[in-house]
Short mmCIF file of C-alpha atoms in Angstrom, two decimals:
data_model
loop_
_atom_site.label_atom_id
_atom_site.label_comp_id
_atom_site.label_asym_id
_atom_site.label_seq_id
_atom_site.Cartn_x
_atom_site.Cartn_y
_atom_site.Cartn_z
CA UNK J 1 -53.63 109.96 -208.93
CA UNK J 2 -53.08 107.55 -206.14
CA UNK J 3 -52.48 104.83 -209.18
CA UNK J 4 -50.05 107.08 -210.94
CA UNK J 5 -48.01 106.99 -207.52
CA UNK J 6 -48.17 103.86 -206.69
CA UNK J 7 -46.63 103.10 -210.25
CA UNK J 8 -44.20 105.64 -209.53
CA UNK J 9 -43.28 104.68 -206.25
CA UNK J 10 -42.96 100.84 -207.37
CA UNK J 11 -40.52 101.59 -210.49
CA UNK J 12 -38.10 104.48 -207.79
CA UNK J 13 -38.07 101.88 -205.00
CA UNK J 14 -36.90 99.16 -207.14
CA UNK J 15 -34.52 101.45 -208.71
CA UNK J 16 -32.79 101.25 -205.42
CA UNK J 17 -32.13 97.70 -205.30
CA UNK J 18 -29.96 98.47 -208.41
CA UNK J 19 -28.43 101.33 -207.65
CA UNK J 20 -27.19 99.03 -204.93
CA UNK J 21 -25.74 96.76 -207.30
CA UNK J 22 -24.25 99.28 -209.77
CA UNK J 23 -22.35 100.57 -206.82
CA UNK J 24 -21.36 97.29 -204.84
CA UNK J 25 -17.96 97.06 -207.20
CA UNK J 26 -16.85 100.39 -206.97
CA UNK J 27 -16.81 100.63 -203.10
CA UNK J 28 -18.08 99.44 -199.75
CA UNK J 29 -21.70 99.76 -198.57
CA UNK J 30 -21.13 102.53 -195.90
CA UNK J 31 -18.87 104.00 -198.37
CA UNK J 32 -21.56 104.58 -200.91
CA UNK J 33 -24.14 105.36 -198.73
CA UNK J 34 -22.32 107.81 -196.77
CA UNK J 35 -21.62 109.35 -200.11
CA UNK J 36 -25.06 109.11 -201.04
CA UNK J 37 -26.53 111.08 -197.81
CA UNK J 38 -23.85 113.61 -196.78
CA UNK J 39 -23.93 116.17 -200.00
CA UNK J 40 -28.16 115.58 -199.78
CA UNK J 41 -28.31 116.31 -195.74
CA UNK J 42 -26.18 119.49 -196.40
CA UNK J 43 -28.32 120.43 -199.39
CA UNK J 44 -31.74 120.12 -197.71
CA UNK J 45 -29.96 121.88 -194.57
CA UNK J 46 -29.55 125.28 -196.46
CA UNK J 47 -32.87 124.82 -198.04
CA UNK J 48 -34.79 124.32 -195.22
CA UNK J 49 -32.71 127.21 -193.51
CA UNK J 50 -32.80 129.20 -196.38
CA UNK J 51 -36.44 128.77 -198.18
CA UNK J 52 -38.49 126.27 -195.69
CA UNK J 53 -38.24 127.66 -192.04
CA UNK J 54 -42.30 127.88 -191.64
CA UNK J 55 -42.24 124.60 -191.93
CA UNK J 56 -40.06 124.32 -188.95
CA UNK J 57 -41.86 126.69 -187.07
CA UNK J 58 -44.21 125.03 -183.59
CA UNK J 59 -41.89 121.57 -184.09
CA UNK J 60 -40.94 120.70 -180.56
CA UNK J 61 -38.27 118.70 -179.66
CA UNK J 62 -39.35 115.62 -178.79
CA UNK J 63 -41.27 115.81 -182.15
CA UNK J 64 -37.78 116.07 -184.32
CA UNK J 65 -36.30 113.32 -182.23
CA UNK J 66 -38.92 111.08 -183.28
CA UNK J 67 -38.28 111.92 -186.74
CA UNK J 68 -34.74 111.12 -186.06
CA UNK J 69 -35.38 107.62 -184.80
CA UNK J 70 -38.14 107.13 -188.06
CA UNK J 71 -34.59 108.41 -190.20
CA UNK J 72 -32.92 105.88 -187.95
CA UNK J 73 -34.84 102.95 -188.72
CA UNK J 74 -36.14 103.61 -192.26
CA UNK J 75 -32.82 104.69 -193.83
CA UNK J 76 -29.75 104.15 -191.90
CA UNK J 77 -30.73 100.54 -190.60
CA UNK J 78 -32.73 99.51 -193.33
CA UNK J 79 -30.21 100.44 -196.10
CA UNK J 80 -27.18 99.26 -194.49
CA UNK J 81 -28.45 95.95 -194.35
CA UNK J 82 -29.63 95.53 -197.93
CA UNK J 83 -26.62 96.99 -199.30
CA UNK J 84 -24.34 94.62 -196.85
CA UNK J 85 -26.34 91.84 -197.96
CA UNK J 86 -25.67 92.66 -201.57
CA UNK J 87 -21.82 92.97 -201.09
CA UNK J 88 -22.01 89.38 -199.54
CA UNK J 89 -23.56 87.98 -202.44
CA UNK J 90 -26.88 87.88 -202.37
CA UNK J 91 -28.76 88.74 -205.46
CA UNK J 92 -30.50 91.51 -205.65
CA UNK J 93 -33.82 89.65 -206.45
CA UNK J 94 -33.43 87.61 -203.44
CA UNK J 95 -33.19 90.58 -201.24
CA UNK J 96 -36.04 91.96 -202.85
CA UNK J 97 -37.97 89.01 -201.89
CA UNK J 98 -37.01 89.16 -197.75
CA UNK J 99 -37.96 92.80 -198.16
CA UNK J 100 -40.92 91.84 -199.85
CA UNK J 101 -41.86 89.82 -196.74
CA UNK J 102 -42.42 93.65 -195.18
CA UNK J 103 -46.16 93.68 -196.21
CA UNK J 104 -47.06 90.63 -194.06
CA UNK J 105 -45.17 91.54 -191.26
CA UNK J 106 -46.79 94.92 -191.06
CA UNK J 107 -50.60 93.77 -191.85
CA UNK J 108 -50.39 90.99 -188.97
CA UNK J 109 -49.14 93.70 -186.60
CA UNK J 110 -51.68 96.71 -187.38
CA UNK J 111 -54.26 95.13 -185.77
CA UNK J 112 -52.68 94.72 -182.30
CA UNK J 113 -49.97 97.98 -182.56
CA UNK J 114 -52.92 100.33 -184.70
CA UNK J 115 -56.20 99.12 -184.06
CA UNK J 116 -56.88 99.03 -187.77
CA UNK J 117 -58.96 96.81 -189.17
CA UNK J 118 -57.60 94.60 -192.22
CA UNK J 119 -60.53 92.37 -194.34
CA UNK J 120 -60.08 88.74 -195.68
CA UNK J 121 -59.88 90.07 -198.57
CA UNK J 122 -56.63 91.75 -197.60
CA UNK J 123 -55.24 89.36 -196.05
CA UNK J 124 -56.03 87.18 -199.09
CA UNK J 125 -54.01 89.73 -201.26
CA UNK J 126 -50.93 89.67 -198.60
CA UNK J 127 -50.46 85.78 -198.99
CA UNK J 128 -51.24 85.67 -202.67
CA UNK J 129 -48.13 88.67 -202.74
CA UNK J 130 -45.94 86.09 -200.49
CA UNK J 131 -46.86 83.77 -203.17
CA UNK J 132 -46.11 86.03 -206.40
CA UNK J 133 -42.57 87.02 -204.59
CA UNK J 134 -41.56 83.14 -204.38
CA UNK J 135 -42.12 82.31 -207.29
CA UNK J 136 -40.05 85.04 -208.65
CA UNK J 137 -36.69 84.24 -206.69
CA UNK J 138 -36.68 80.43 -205.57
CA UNK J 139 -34.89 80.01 -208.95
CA UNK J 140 -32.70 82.17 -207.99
CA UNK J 141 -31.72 81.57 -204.32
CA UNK J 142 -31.34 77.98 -205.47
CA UNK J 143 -28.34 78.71 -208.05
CA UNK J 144 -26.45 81.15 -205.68
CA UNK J 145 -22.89 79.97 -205.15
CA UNK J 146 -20.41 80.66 -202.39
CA UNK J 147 -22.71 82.75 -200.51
CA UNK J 148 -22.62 81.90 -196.58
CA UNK J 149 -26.54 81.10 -195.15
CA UNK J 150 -26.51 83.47 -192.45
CA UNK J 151 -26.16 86.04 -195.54
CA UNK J 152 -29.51 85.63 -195.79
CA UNK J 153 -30.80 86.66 -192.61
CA UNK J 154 -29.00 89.70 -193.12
CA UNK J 155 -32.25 91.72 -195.47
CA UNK J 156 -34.79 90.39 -192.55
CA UNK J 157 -32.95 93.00 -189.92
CA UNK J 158 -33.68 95.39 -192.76
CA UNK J 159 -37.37 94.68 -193.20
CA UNK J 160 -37.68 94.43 -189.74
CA UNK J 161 -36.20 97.63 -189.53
CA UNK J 162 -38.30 99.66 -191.96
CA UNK J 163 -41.45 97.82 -190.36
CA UNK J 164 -40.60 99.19 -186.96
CA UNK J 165 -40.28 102.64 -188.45
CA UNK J 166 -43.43 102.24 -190.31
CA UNK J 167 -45.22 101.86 -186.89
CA UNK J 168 -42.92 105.00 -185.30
CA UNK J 169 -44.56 107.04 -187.55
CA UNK J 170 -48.26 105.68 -187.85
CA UNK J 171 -48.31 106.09 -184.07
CA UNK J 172 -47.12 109.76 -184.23
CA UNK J 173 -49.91 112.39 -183.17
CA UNK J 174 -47.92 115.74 -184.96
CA UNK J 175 -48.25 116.26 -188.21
CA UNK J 176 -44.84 117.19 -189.58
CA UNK J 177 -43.91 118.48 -193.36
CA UNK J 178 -42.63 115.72 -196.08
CA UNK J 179 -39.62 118.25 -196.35
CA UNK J 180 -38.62 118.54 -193.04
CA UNK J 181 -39.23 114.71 -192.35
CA UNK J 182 -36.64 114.05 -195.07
CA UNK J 183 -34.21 116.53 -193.62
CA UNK J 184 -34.40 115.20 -190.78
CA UNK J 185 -34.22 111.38 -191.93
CA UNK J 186 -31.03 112.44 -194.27
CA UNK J 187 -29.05 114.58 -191.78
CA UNK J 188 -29.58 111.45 -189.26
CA UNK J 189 -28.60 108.75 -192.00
CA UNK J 190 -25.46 111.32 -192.98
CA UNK J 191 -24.24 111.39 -189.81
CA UNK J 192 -24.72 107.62 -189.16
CA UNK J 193 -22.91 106.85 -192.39
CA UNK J 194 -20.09 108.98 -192.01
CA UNK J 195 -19.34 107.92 -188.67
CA UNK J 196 -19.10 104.39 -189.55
CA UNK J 197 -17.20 104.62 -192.49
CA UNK J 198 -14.72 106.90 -190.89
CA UNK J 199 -13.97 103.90 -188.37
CA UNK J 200 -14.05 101.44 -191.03
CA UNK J 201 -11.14 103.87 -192.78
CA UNK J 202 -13.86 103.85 -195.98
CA UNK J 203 -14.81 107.83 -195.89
CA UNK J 204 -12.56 108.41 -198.78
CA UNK J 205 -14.96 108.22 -202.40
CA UNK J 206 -13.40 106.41 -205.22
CA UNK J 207 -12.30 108.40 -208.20
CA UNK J 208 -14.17 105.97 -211.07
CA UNK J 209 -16.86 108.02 -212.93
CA UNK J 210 -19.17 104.64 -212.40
CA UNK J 211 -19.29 105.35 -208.83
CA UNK J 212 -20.66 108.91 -208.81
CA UNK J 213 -23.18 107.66 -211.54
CA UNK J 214 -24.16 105.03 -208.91
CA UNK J 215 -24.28 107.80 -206.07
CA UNK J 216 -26.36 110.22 -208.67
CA UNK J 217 -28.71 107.19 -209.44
CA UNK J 218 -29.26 107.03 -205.98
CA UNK J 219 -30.28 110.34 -204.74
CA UNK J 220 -32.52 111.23 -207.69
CA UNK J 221 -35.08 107.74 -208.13
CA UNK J 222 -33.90 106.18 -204.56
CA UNK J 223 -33.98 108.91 -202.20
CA UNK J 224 -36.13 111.93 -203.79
CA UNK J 225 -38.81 109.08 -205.73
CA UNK J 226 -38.60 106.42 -203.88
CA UNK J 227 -38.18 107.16 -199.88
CA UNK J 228 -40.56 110.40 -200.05
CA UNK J 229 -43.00 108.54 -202.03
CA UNK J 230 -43.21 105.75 -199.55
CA UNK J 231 -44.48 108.01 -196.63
CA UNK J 232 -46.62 110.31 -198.88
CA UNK J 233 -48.78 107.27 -199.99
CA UNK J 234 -48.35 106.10 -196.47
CA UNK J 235 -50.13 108.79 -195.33
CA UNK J 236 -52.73 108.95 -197.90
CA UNK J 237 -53.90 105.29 -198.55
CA UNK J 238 -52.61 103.42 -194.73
CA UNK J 239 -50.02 101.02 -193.63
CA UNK J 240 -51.63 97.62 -195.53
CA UNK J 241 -52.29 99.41 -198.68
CA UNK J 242 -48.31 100.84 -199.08
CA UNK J 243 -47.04 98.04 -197.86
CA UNK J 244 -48.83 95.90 -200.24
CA UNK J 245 -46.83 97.69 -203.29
CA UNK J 246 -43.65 96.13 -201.86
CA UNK J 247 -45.07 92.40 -203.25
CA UNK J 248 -44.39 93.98 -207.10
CA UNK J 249 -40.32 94.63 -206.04
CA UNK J 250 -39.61 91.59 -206.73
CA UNK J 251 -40.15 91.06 -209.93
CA UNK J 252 -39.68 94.61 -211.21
CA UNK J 253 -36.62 94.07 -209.73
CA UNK J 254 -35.99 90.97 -212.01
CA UNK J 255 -37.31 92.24 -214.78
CA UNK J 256 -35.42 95.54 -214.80
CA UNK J 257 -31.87 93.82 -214.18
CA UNK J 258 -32.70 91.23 -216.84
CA UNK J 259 -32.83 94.88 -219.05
CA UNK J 260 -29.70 96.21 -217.19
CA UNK J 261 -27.45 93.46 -216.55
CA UNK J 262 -28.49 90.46 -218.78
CA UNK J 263 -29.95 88.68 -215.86
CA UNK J 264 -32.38 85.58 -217.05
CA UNK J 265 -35.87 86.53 -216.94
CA UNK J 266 -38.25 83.37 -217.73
CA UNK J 267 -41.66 82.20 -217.36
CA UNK J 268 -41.18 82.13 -213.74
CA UNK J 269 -40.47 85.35 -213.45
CA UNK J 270 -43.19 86.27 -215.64
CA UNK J 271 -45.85 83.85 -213.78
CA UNK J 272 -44.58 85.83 -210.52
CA UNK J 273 -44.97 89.44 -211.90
CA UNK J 274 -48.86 88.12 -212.77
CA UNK J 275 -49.09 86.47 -208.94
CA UNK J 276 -47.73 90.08 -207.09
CA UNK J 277 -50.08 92.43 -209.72
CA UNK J 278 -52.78 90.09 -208.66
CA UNK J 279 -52.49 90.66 -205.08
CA UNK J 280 -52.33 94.45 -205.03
CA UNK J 281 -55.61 94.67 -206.99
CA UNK J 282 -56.79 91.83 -204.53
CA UNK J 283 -55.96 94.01 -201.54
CA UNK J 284 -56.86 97.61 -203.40
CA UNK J 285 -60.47 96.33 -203.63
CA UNK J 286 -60.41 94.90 -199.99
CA UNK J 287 -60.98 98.59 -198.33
CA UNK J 288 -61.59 98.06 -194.40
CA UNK J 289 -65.46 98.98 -193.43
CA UNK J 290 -65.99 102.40 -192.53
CA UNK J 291 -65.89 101.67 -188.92
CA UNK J 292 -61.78 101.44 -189.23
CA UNK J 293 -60.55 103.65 -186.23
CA UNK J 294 -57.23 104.73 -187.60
CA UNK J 295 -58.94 105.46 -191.06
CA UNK J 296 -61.53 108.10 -189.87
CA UNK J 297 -58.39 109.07 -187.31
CA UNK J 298 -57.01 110.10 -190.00
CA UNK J 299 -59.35 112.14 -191.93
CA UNK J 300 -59.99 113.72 -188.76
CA UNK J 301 -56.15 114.60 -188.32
CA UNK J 302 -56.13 115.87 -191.56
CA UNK J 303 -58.98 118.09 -191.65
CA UNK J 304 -57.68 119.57 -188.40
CA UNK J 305 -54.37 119.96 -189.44
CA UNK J 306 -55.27 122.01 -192.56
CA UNK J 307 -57.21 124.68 -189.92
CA UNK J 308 -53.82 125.02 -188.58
CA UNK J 309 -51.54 127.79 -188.42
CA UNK J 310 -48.49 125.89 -188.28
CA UNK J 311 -47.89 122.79 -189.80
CA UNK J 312 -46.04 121.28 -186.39
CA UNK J 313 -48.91 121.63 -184.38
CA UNK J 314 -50.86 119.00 -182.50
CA UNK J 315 -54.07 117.82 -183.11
CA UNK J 316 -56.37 118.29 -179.73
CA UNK J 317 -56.82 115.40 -177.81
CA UNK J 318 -60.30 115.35 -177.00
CA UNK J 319 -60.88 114.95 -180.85
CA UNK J 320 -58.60 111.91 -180.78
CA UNK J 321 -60.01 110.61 -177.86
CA UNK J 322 -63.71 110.92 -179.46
CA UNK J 323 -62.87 109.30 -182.70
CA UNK J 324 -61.07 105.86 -181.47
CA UNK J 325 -62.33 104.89 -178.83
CA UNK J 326 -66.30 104.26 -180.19
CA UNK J 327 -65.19 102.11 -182.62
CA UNK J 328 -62.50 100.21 -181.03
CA UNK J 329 -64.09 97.33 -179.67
CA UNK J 330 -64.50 96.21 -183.50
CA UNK J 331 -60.96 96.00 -184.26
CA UNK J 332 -59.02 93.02 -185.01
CA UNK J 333 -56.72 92.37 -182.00
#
């Protein structure tokens, strides 16, 4: 199962780095995307109002305003930037290479923000990924034309951005619903989106049929496969292990607009695509010892939260307490 997502979740992610492009000539980034969230935020609004209010029910406040920030971060800040830096020219492989960076980012930080442990043999897998993820787009990055430098740094403030949120909601002691999470992450990004492209004078949609197809693209492998997938495997295999699946967008990526758009797609390509599959069975087989604080956390958390009545409660904290701290002199710092 957790192989048939993480196919899954590779193949909707990716889709969203061409979504990206099939939209960037019909209409401005915050013009798309505030297309793309504002029908889905009102959608999951009557649902959850209509069909979903248990899952609601025991959420506090401050509970939904972390959620918000997590929507914030993940979505609003994270999107924005990767569209942007595909309207300015960079390729959509090359953005999918800074993004890939993610992984790294977030397995050098879980020791010191998580306490989790991460083996060689993980980190092994993380720098073979960096490796796979070069290969795939130096080509690439070399050839671009016209395209300013600080273009570039543009997709970093992205990954930086989803990394940040990745930690938001790793750190978060209440267990909230993958429905109401999204809700909450869309109506956030909706109202984010609209805002800005009402002062940019961009709210109004085109009237081409391609750019609906873009926006329908979007919200079905982007949004529904891609985003809720990302913090469902999150939550079942950790922050190194989902992270590592960001090292094969890339050269999907590639591959899939060399099918789409008649990009090239040569041996380097290919050699990367072997390099990034390499590293995620590298880092798949690298499971932390059992002594891995945030791991038994959160089997704990889960087999508490399943005794629950409500799905927004809690978990005690004399449990928490009891599980981290014997362990957490072992942890990588």
């Amino acid at each position: 199962m957790n192989f048939l997502l993480s196919i899954a979740f590779v193949v909707c992610w990716s889709s969203g780095f061409i979504g990206a492009k099939l939209g960037a000539g019909t209409a401005s980034a915050v013009t798309i995307l505030m297309w793309r969230f504002l029908p889905l935020a009102v959608v999951l609004l009557v649902v959850s109002a209509c069909f979903a209010r248990a899952s609601w029910r025991g959420l506090t406040g401050r509970a939904v305003a972390r959620q918000m920030v997590v929507g914030l971060l993940s979505q609003s800040g994270y999107l924005l930037t990767v569209y942007y830096a595909i309207q300015l020219g960079v390729s959509s492989g090359t953005t999918a290479l800074i993004d890939g960076t993610q992984p790294l980012v977030a397995g050098a930080l879980a020791g010191p923000l998580l306490r989790q442990y991460v083996s060689r043999r993980q980190w092994l897998g993380l720098s073979l990924g960096v490796t796979g993820v070069v290969i795939v787009t130096t080509a690439d990055a070399a050839a671009a034309a016209g395209v300013a430098w600080w273009a570039y740094l543009v997709p970093f403030l992205g990954m930086a951005s989803l990394v940040a949120a990745t930690f938001v909601e790793s750190r978060s002691r209440v267990r909230v619903a993958p429905s109401v999470a999204m809700t909450v992450h869309c109506a956030t990004s909706a109202v984010v989106f609209t805002v800005l492209a009402t002062v940019a004078g961009a709210a109004g949609p085109p009237a081409e049929l391609s750019f609906w197809a873009a926006i329908g693209w979007l919200v079905a492998l982007s949004t529904f496969g891609g985003y809720g997938l990302y913090w469902l495997i999150l939550r079942r295999s950790g922050v190194t292990k989902v992270n590592t699946l960001m090292f094969l967008m890339a050269p999907v990526t590639a591959l899939w607009g060399a099918m789409m758009f008649g990009e090239p797609f040569g041996p380097q390509t290919a050699i990367g695509l072997a390099v990034g599959l390499a590293a995620v069975v590298i880092v798949h087989r690298g499971d932390p010892p059992r002594r891995d604080a945030p791991a038994l956390r959160s089997r704990v958390r889960g087999a508490v939260a399943s005794e629950a009545d409500e799905p927004g409660s809690a978990e005690p904290d004399a449990v928490e307490s009891e599980v981290v701290q014997a362990p957490r002199r072992d942890h990588v710092s």
